[in-house]
Coordinates of C-alpha atoms and ligand atoms in Angstrom, one line a residue:
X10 CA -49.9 5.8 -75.1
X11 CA -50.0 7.6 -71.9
X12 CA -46.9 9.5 -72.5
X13 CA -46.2 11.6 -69.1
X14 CA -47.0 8.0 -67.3
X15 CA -44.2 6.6 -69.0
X16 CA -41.9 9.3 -67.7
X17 CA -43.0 9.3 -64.4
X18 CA -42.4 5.7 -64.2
X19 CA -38.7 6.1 -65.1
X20 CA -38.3 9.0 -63.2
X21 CA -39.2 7.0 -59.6
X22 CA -37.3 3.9 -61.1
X23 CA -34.0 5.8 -61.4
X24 CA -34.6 7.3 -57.9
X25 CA -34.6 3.7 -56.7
X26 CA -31.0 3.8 -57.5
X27 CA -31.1 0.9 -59.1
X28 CA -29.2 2.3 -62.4
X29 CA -26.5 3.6 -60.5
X30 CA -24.0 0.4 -59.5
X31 CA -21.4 -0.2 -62.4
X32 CA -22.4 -3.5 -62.8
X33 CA -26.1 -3.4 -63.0
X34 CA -24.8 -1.0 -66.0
X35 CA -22.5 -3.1 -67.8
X36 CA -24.7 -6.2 -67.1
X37 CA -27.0 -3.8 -69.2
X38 CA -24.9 -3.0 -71.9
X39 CA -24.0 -7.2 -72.0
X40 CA -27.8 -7.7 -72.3
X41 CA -28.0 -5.2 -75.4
X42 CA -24.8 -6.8 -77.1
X43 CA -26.5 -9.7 -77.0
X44 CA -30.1 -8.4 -78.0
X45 CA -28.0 -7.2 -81.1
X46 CA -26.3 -10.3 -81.9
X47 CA -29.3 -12.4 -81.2
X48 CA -31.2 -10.1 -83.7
X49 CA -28.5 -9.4 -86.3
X50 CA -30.7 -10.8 -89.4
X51 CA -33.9 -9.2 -88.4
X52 CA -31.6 -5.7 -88.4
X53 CA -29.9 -6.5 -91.4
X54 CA -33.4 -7.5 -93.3
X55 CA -35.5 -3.9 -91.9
X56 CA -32.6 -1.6 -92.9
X57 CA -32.9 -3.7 -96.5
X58 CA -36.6 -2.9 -96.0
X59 CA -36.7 0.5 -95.2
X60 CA -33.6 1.4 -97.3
X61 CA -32.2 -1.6 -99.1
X62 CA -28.8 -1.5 -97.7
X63 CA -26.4 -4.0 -98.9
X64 CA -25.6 -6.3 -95.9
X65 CA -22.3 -5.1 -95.7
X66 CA -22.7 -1.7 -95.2
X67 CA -26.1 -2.2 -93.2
X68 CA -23.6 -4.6 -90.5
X69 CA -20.3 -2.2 -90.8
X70 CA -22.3 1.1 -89.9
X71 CA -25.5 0.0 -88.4
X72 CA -23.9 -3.0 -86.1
X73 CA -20.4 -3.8 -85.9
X74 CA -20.2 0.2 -84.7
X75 CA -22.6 -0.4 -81.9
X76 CA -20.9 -4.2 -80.8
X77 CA -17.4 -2.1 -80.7
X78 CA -18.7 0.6 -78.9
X79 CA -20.3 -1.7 -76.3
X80 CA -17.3 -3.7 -75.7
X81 CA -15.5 -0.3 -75.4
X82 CA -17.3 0.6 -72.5
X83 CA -17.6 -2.3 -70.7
X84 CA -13.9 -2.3 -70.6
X85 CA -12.8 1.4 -69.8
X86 CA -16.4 2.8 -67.6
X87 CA -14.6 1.5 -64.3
X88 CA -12.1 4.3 -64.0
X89 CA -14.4 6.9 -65.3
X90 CA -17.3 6.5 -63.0
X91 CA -15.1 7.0 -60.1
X92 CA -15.2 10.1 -58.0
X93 CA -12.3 11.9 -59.4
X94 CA -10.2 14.2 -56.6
X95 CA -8.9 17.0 -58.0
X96 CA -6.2 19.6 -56.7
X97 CA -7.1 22.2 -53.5
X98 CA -5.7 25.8 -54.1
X99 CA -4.2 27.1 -51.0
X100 CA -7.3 29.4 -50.2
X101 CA -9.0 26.0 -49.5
X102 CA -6.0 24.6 -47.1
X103 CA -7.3 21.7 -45.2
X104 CA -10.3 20.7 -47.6
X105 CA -10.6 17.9 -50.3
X106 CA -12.1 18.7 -54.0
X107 CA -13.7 15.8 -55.4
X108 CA -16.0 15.6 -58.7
X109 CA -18.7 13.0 -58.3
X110 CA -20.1 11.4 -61.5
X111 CA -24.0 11.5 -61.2
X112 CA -26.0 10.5 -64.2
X113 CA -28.7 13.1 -64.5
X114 CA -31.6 10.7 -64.5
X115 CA -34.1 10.2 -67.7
X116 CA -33.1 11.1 -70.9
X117 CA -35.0 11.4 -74.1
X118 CA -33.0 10.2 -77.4
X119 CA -34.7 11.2 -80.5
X120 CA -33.2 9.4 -83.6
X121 CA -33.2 9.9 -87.6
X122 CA -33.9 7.5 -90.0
X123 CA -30.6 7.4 -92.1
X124 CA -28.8 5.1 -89.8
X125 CA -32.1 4.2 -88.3
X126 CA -30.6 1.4 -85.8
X127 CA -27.2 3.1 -85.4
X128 CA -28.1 6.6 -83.9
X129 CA -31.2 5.3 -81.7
X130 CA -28.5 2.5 -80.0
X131 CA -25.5 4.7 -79.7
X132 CA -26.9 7.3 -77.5
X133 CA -28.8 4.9 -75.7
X134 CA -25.3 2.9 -74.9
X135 CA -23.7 6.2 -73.1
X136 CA -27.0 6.5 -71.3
X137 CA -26.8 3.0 -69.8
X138 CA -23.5 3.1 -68.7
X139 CA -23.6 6.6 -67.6
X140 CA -26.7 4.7 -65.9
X141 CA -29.6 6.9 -66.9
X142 CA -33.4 5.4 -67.6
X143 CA -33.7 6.2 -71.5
X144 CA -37.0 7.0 -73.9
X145 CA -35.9 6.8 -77.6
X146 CA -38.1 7.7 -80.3
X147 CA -37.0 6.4 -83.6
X148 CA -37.9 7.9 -87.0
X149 CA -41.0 7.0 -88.3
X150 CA -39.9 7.2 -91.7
X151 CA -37.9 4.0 -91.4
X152 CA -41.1 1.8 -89.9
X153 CA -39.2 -1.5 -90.1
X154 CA -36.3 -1.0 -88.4
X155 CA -38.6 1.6 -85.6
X156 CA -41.3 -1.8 -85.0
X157 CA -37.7 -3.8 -84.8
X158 CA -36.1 -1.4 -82.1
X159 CA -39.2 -1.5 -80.3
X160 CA -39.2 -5.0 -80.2
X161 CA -35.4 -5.7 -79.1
X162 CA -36.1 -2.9 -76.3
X163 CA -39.2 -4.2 -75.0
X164 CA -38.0 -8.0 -74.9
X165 CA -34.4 -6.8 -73.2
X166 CA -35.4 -4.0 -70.6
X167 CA -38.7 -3.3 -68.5
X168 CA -39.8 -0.3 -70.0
X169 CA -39.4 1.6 -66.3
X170 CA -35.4 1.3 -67.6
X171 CA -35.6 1.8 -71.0
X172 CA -38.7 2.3 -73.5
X173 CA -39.1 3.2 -77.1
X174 CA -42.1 5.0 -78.1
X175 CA -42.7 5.2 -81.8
X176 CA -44.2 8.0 -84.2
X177 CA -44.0 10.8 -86.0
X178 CA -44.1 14.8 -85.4
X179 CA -46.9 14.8 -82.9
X180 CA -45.4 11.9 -80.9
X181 CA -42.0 13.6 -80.9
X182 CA -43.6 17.0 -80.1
X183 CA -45.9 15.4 -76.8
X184 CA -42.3 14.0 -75.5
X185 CA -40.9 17.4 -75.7
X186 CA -42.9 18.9 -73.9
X187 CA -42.2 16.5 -70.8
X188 CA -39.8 17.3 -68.1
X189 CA -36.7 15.0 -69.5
X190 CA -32.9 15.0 -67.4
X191 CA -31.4 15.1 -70.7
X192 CA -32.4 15.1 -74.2
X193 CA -30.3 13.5 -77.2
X194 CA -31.2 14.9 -80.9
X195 CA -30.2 13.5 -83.9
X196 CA -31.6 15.3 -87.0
X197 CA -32.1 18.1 -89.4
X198 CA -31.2 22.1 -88.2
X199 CA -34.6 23.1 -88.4
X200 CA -36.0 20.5 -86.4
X201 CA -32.9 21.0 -83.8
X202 CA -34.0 24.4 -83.3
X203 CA -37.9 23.1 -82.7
X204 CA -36.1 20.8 -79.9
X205 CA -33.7 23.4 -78.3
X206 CA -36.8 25.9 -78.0
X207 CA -39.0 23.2 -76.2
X208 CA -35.9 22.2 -74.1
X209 CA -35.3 26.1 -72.5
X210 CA -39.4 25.5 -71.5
X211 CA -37.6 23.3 -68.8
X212 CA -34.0 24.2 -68.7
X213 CA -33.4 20.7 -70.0
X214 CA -29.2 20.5 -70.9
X215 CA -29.3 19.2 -74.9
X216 CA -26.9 17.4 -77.1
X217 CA -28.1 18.1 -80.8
X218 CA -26.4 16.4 -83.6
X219 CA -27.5 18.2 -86.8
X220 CA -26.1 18.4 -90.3
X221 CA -24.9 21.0 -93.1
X222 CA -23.1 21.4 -95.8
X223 CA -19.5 19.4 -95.4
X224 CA -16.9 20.4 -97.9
X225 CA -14.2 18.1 -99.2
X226 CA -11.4 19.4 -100.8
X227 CA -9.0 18.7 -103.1
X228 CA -5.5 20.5 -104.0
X229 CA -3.0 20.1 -106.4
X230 CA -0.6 17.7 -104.2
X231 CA -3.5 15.5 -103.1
X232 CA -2.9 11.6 -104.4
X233 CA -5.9 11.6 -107.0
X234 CA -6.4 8.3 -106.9
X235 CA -6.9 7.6 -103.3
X236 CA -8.7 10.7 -102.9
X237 CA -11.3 9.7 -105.7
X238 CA -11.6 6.1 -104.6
X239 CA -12.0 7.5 -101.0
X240 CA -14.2 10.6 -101.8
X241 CA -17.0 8.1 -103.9
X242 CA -16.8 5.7 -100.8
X243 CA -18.0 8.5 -98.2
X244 CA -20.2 10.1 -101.2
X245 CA -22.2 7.7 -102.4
X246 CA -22.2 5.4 -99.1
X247 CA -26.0 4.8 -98.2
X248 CA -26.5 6.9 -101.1
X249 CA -25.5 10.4 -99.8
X250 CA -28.0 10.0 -96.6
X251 CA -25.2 10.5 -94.5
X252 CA -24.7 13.3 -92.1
X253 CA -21.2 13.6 -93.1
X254 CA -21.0 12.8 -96.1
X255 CA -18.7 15.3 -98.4
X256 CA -21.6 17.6 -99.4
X257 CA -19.8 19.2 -102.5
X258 CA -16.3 18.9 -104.1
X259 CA -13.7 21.9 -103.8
X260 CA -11.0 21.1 -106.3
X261 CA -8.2 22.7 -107.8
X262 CA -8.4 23.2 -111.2
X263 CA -5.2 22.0 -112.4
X264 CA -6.2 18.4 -111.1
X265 CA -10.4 18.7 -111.4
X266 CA -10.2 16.6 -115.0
X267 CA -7.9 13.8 -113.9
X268 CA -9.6 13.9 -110.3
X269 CA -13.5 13.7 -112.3
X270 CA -12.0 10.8 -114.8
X271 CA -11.0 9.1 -111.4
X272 CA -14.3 9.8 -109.6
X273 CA -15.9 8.0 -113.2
X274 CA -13.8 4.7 -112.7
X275 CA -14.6 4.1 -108.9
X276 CA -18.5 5.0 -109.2
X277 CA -18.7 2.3 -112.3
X278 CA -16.3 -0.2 -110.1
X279 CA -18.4 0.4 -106.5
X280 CA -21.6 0.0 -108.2
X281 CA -21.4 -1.1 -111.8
X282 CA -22.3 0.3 -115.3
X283 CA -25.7 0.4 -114.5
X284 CA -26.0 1.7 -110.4
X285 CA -29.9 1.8 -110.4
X286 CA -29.8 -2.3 -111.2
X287 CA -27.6 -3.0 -108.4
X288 CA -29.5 -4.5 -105.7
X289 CA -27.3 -3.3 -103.2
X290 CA -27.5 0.5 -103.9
X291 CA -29.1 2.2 -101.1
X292 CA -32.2 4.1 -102.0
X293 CA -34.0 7.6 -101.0
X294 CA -35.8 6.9 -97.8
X295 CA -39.3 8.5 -99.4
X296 CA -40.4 10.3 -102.6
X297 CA -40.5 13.9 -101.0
X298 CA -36.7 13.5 -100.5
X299 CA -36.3 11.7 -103.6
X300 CA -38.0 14.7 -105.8
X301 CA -36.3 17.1 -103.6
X302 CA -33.0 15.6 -105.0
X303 CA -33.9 14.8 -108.7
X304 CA -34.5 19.0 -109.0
X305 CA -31.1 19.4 -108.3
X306 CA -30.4 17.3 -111.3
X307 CA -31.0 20.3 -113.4
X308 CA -28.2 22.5 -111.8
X309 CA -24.8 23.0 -113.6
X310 CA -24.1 20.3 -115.7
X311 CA -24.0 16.4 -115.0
X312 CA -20.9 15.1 -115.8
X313 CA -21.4 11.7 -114.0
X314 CA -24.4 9.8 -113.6
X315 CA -27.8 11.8 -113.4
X316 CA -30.1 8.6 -114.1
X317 CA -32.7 7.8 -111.5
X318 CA -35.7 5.5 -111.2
X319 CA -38.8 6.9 -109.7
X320 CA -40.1 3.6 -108.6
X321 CA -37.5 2.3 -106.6
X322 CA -35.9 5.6 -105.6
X323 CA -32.6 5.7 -106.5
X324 CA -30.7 8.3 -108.0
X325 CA -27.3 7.0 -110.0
X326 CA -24.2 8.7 -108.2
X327 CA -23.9 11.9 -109.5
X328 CA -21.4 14.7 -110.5
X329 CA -22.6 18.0 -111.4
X330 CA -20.2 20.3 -113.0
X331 CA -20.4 23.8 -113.5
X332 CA -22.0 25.1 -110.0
X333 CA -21.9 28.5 -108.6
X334 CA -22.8 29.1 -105.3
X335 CA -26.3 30.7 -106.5
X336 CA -26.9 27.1 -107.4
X337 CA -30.2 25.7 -105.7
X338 CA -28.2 22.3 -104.9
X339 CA -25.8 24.9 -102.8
X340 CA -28.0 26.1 -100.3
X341 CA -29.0 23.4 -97.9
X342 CA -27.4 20.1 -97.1
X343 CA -27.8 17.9 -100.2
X344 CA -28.3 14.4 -98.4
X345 CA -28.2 12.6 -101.6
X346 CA -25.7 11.3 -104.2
X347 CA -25.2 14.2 -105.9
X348 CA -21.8 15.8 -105.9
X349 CA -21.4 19.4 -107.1
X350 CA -18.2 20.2 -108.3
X351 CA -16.7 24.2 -107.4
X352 CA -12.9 24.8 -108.1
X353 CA -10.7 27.1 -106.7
X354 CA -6.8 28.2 -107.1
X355 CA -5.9 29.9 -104.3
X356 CA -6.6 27.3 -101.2
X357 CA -8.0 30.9 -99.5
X358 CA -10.9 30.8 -101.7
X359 CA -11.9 27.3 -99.8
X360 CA -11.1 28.6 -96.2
X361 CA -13.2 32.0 -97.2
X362 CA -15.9 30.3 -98.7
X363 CA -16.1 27.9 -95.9
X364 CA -15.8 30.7 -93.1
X365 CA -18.7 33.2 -95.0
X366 CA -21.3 29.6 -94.8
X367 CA -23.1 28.0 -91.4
X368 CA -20.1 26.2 -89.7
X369 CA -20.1 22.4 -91.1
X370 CA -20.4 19.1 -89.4
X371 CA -17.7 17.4 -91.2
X372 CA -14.6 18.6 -93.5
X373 CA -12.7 16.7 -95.9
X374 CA -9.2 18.0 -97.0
X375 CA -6.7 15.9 -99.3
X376 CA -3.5 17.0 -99.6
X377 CA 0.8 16.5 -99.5
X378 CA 1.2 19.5 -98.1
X379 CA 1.1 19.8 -94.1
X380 CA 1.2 23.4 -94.6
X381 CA -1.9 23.3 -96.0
X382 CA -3.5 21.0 -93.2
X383 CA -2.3 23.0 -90.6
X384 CA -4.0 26.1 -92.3
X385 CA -7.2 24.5 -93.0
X386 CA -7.0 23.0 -89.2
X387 CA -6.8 26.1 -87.8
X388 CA -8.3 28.9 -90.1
X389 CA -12.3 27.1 -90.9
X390 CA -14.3 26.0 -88.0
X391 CA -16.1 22.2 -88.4
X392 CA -17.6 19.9 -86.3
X393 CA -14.8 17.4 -87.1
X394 CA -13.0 15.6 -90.1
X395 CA -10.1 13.8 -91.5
X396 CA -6.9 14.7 -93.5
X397 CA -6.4 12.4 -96.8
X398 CA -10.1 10.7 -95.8
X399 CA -13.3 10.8 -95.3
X400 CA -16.1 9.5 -92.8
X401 CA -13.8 7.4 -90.5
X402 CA -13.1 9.7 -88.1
X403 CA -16.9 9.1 -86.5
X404 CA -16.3 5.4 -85.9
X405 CA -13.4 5.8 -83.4
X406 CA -14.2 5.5 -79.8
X407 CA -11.2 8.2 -79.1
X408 CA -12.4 10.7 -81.4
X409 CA -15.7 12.6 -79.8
X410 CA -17.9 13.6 -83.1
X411 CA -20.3 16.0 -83.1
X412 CA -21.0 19.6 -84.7
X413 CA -20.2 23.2 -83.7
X414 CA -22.0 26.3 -84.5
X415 CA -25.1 25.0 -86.8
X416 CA -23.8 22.0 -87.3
X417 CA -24.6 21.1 -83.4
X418 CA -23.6 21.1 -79.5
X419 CA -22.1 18.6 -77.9
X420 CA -20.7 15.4 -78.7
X421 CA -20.6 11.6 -78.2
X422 CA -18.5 8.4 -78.2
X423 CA -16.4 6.7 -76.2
X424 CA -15.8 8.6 -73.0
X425 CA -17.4 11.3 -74.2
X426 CA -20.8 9.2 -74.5
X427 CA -19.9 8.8 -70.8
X428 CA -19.2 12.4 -69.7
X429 CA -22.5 14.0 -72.3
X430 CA -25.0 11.9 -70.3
X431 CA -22.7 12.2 -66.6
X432 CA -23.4 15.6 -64.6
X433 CA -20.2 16.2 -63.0
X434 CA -21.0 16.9 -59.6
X435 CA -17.9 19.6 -57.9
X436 CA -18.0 19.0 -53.7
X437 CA -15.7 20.3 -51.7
X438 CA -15.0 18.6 -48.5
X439 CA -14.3 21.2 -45.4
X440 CA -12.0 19.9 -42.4
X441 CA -13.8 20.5 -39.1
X442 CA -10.4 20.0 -37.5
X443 CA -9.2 23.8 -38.2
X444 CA -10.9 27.0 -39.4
X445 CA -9.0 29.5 -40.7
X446 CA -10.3 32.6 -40.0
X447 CA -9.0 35.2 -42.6
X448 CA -12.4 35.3 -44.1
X449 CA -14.2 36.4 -41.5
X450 CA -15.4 40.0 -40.8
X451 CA -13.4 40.1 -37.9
X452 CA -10.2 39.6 -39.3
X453 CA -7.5 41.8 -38.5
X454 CA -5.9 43.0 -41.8
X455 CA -8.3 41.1 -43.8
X456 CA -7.8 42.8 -46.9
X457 CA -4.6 42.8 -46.9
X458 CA -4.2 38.7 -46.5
X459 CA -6.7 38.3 -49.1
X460 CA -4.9 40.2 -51.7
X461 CA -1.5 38.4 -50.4
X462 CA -3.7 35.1 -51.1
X463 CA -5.4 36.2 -53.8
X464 CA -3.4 36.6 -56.9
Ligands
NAD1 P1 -35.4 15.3 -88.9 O1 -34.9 16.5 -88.2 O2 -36.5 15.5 -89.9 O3 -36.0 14.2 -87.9 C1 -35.3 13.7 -86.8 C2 -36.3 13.2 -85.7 O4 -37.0 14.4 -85.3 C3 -37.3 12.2 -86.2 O5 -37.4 11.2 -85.2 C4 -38.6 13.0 -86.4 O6 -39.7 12.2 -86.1 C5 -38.4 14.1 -85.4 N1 -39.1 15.3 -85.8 C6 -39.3 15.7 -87.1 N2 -39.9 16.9 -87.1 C7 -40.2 17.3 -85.9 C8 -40.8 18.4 -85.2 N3 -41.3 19.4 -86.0 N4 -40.8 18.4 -83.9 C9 -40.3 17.4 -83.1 N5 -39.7 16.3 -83.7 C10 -39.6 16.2 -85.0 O7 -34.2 14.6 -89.5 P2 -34.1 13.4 -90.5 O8 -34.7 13.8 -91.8 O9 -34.7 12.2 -89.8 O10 -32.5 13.1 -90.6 C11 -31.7 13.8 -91.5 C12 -31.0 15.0 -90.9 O11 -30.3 14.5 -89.7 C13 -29.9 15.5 -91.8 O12 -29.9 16.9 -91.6 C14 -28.6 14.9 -91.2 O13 -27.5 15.7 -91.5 C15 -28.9 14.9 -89.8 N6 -28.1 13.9 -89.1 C16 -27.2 14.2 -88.3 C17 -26.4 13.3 -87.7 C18 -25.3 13.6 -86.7 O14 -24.8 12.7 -86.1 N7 -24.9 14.9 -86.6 C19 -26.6 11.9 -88.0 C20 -27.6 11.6 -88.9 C21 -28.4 12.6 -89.4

């Protein structure tokens, strides 16, 4: 694949100008709506494939998302691609400020294989209707659903618009090293790092969304019940593979037993006695992530689940008691359906604890007290999260989601899909009519009309 041709290609097709009209870009976006709908099994039967998703979950997270966010756009991108004027101080007296919204030409999206479908499309719809050409380059760990996103894009765009080029490390590596507008990262820290280096080659302006470790937490006032029932729903969805997922359990001790007990019931409800002979349980998307996970088994002490199959991948949702920090399952993001269990007493010990680690993508707080929230709000630093929940506040379009600190830079959704892939262009429009002269060199008493001005 003749990778820089590609590029170049895309590169003279946006400066055609033909991406730029709104409605070339929401006739876009109408064209991959219905690429999506027209494919819906197909998508549904390569994320069973590659993962065995249950349908449900595979068309809640993987579609219905992307059909929403579509139909988002297409109904609010007319006021936001409009030249916005802005206020004038008085220094400028006589000129116009307007900020022009220019898209900044050909991005790269580089996706992960968790939500395979999901986090290749997204981007790719606040590229289109920020009107951008777009190269994405799924994960080639989910093969299915990368040969199936190949397909859709090559029989719904000429691949001078939009392209995807499939492959692993090398064919992600050769891409990074071309001269891209914009590059969108999903993935792991590590390999965020590996893209933000080869972006700086080229001053390329990045969006990484990366991972970490996402606490939940628990307290004493919390109702247990909806807090279990919603804690082993954002757990154990696609079996832990989710970037923010709750990563480990703080939980006060007074209500850990009753809380665990309430974990127990909604695991064996979800998923049955038996989670490894449900066919709808997600499974580890290979056997080096799979082994990675069943050495955590060994930590602490499994309170809930712990049963795997080597076979067919899957680990049985999992609680492991008795963790310290010096655990192994504690250092890096879990990505798996193992919950480790800390507790505290002092609600401080959670905001320290969170405050000595990397800054996570998500957090997770259930709790009565507002005083509580507020503290937790304003005292830790995360990406983003949810009072009394977990997981929902990604699928909002009014809620930008992304990470801070390790967790990420930059962030997507709704408008903010718009304004990540928009360069906002400042230009200040001068009268000819009048000068005014203060200035000037030549200006009597210059200083001193400056500083009268100037304050
Ligand atoms: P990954 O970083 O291993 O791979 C992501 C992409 O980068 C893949 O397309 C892969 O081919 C490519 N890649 C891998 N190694 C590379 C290298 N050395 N050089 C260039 N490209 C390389 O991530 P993953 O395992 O696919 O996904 C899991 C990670 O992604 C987790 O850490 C998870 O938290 C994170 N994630 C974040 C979000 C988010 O929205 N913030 C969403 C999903 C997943």
């Amino acid at each position: 694949m003749d990778i820089p041709r590609i590029i170049q290609e895309q590169k003279q097709y946006f400066l055609s100008g033909e991406t730029k009209p709104l409605s070339f870009r929401i006739h876009q976006l109408t064209k991959l709506k219905q690429a999506i709908q027209k494919y819906e099994h197909e998508i549904l039967f390569a994320l069973k494939k590659d993962l065995n998703k249950s349908e449900k979950d595979a068309y809640m997270t993987e579609i219905g998302v992307l059909l929403e966010e579509i139909s988002f756009m297409i109904k609010h991108a007319k006021s936001w691609v409009k030249p916005e004027r802005v206020k004038t101080p008085v220094t400028h007296f006589g000129s116009k400020s307007v900020i022009y919204k220019e898209p900044y030409g050909t991005v790269l999206i580089i996706a992960p294989w968790n939500y395979p479908f999901q986090l290749a499309i997204s981007p790719l719809i606040g590229a289109i209707i920020a009107g951008n050409t777009a190269v994405i380059k799924p994960s080639e760990l989910t093969p299915t659903v990368s040969k199936l996103l190949k397909r859709i894009v090559d029989e719904t765009f000429p691949p001078t618009y939009i392209t995807v080029v499939e492959g692993a490390v090398e064919t992600s590596q050769a891409l990074l090293k071309e001269n891209f507008d914009y590059i969108f990262f999903t993935g792991s820290v590590p390999v965020g790092r590996i893209v933000m280096e080869a972006a700086a080659q080229n001053l390329t302006p990045v969006t990484l969304e990366l991972g970490g470790k996402s606490p939940v937490i628990v307290d004493e006032t919390a109702n247990l019940d909806l807090a279990a029932r919603r804690i082993v729903w954002g757990k154990f969805l696609n079996a832990g593979q989710t970037c923010i997922a709750p990563d480990y359990l703080f939980v006060h001790e007074k209500v850990k037993q009753p809380l665990l007990d309430k974990i127990s019931d909604y695991i064996e409800k979800f998923y049955g006695k038996n989670p490894l002979e449900n066919d709808d349980y997600t499974r580890i998307v290979s056997k080096r992530h799979f082994d990675r996970l069943v050495s955590f088994l060994s930590n602490g002490s499994v309170v809930i689940g712990g049963t795997y199959n080597e076979e067919t991948l899957t680990i049985a949702p999992t609680i492991l008691d008795h963790i310290s920090w010096d655990d192994a399952v504690m250092e890096d993001e879990i990505f798996g359906p193992i919950l480790p269990v800390l507790t505290f007493q002092q609600i401080d010990e959670c905001i320290e604890a969170i405050r000595n680690r990397p800054k996570p993508l998500a957090l997770y707080t259930f709790t009565a007290n507002e005083a509580i929230q507020q503290r937790i709000i304003h005292e830790t630093s995360f990406g983003g999260g949810a009072m009394n929940d977990t997981i929902l506040h990604i699928a909002t379009p009014y809620l930008p989601f992304g990470g801070v600190g390790n967790s990420g830079i930059g962030s997507y959704h709704g408008k903010k899909s718009f304004d990540t892939f928009t360069h906002h262009k400042s230009v200040l429009h001068q009268t000819t009519k009048f000068d005014l002269p203060v200035r000037y060199p030549d200006f009597k008493d210059g200083l001193k009309w400056i500083k009268r001005l100037m304050k």
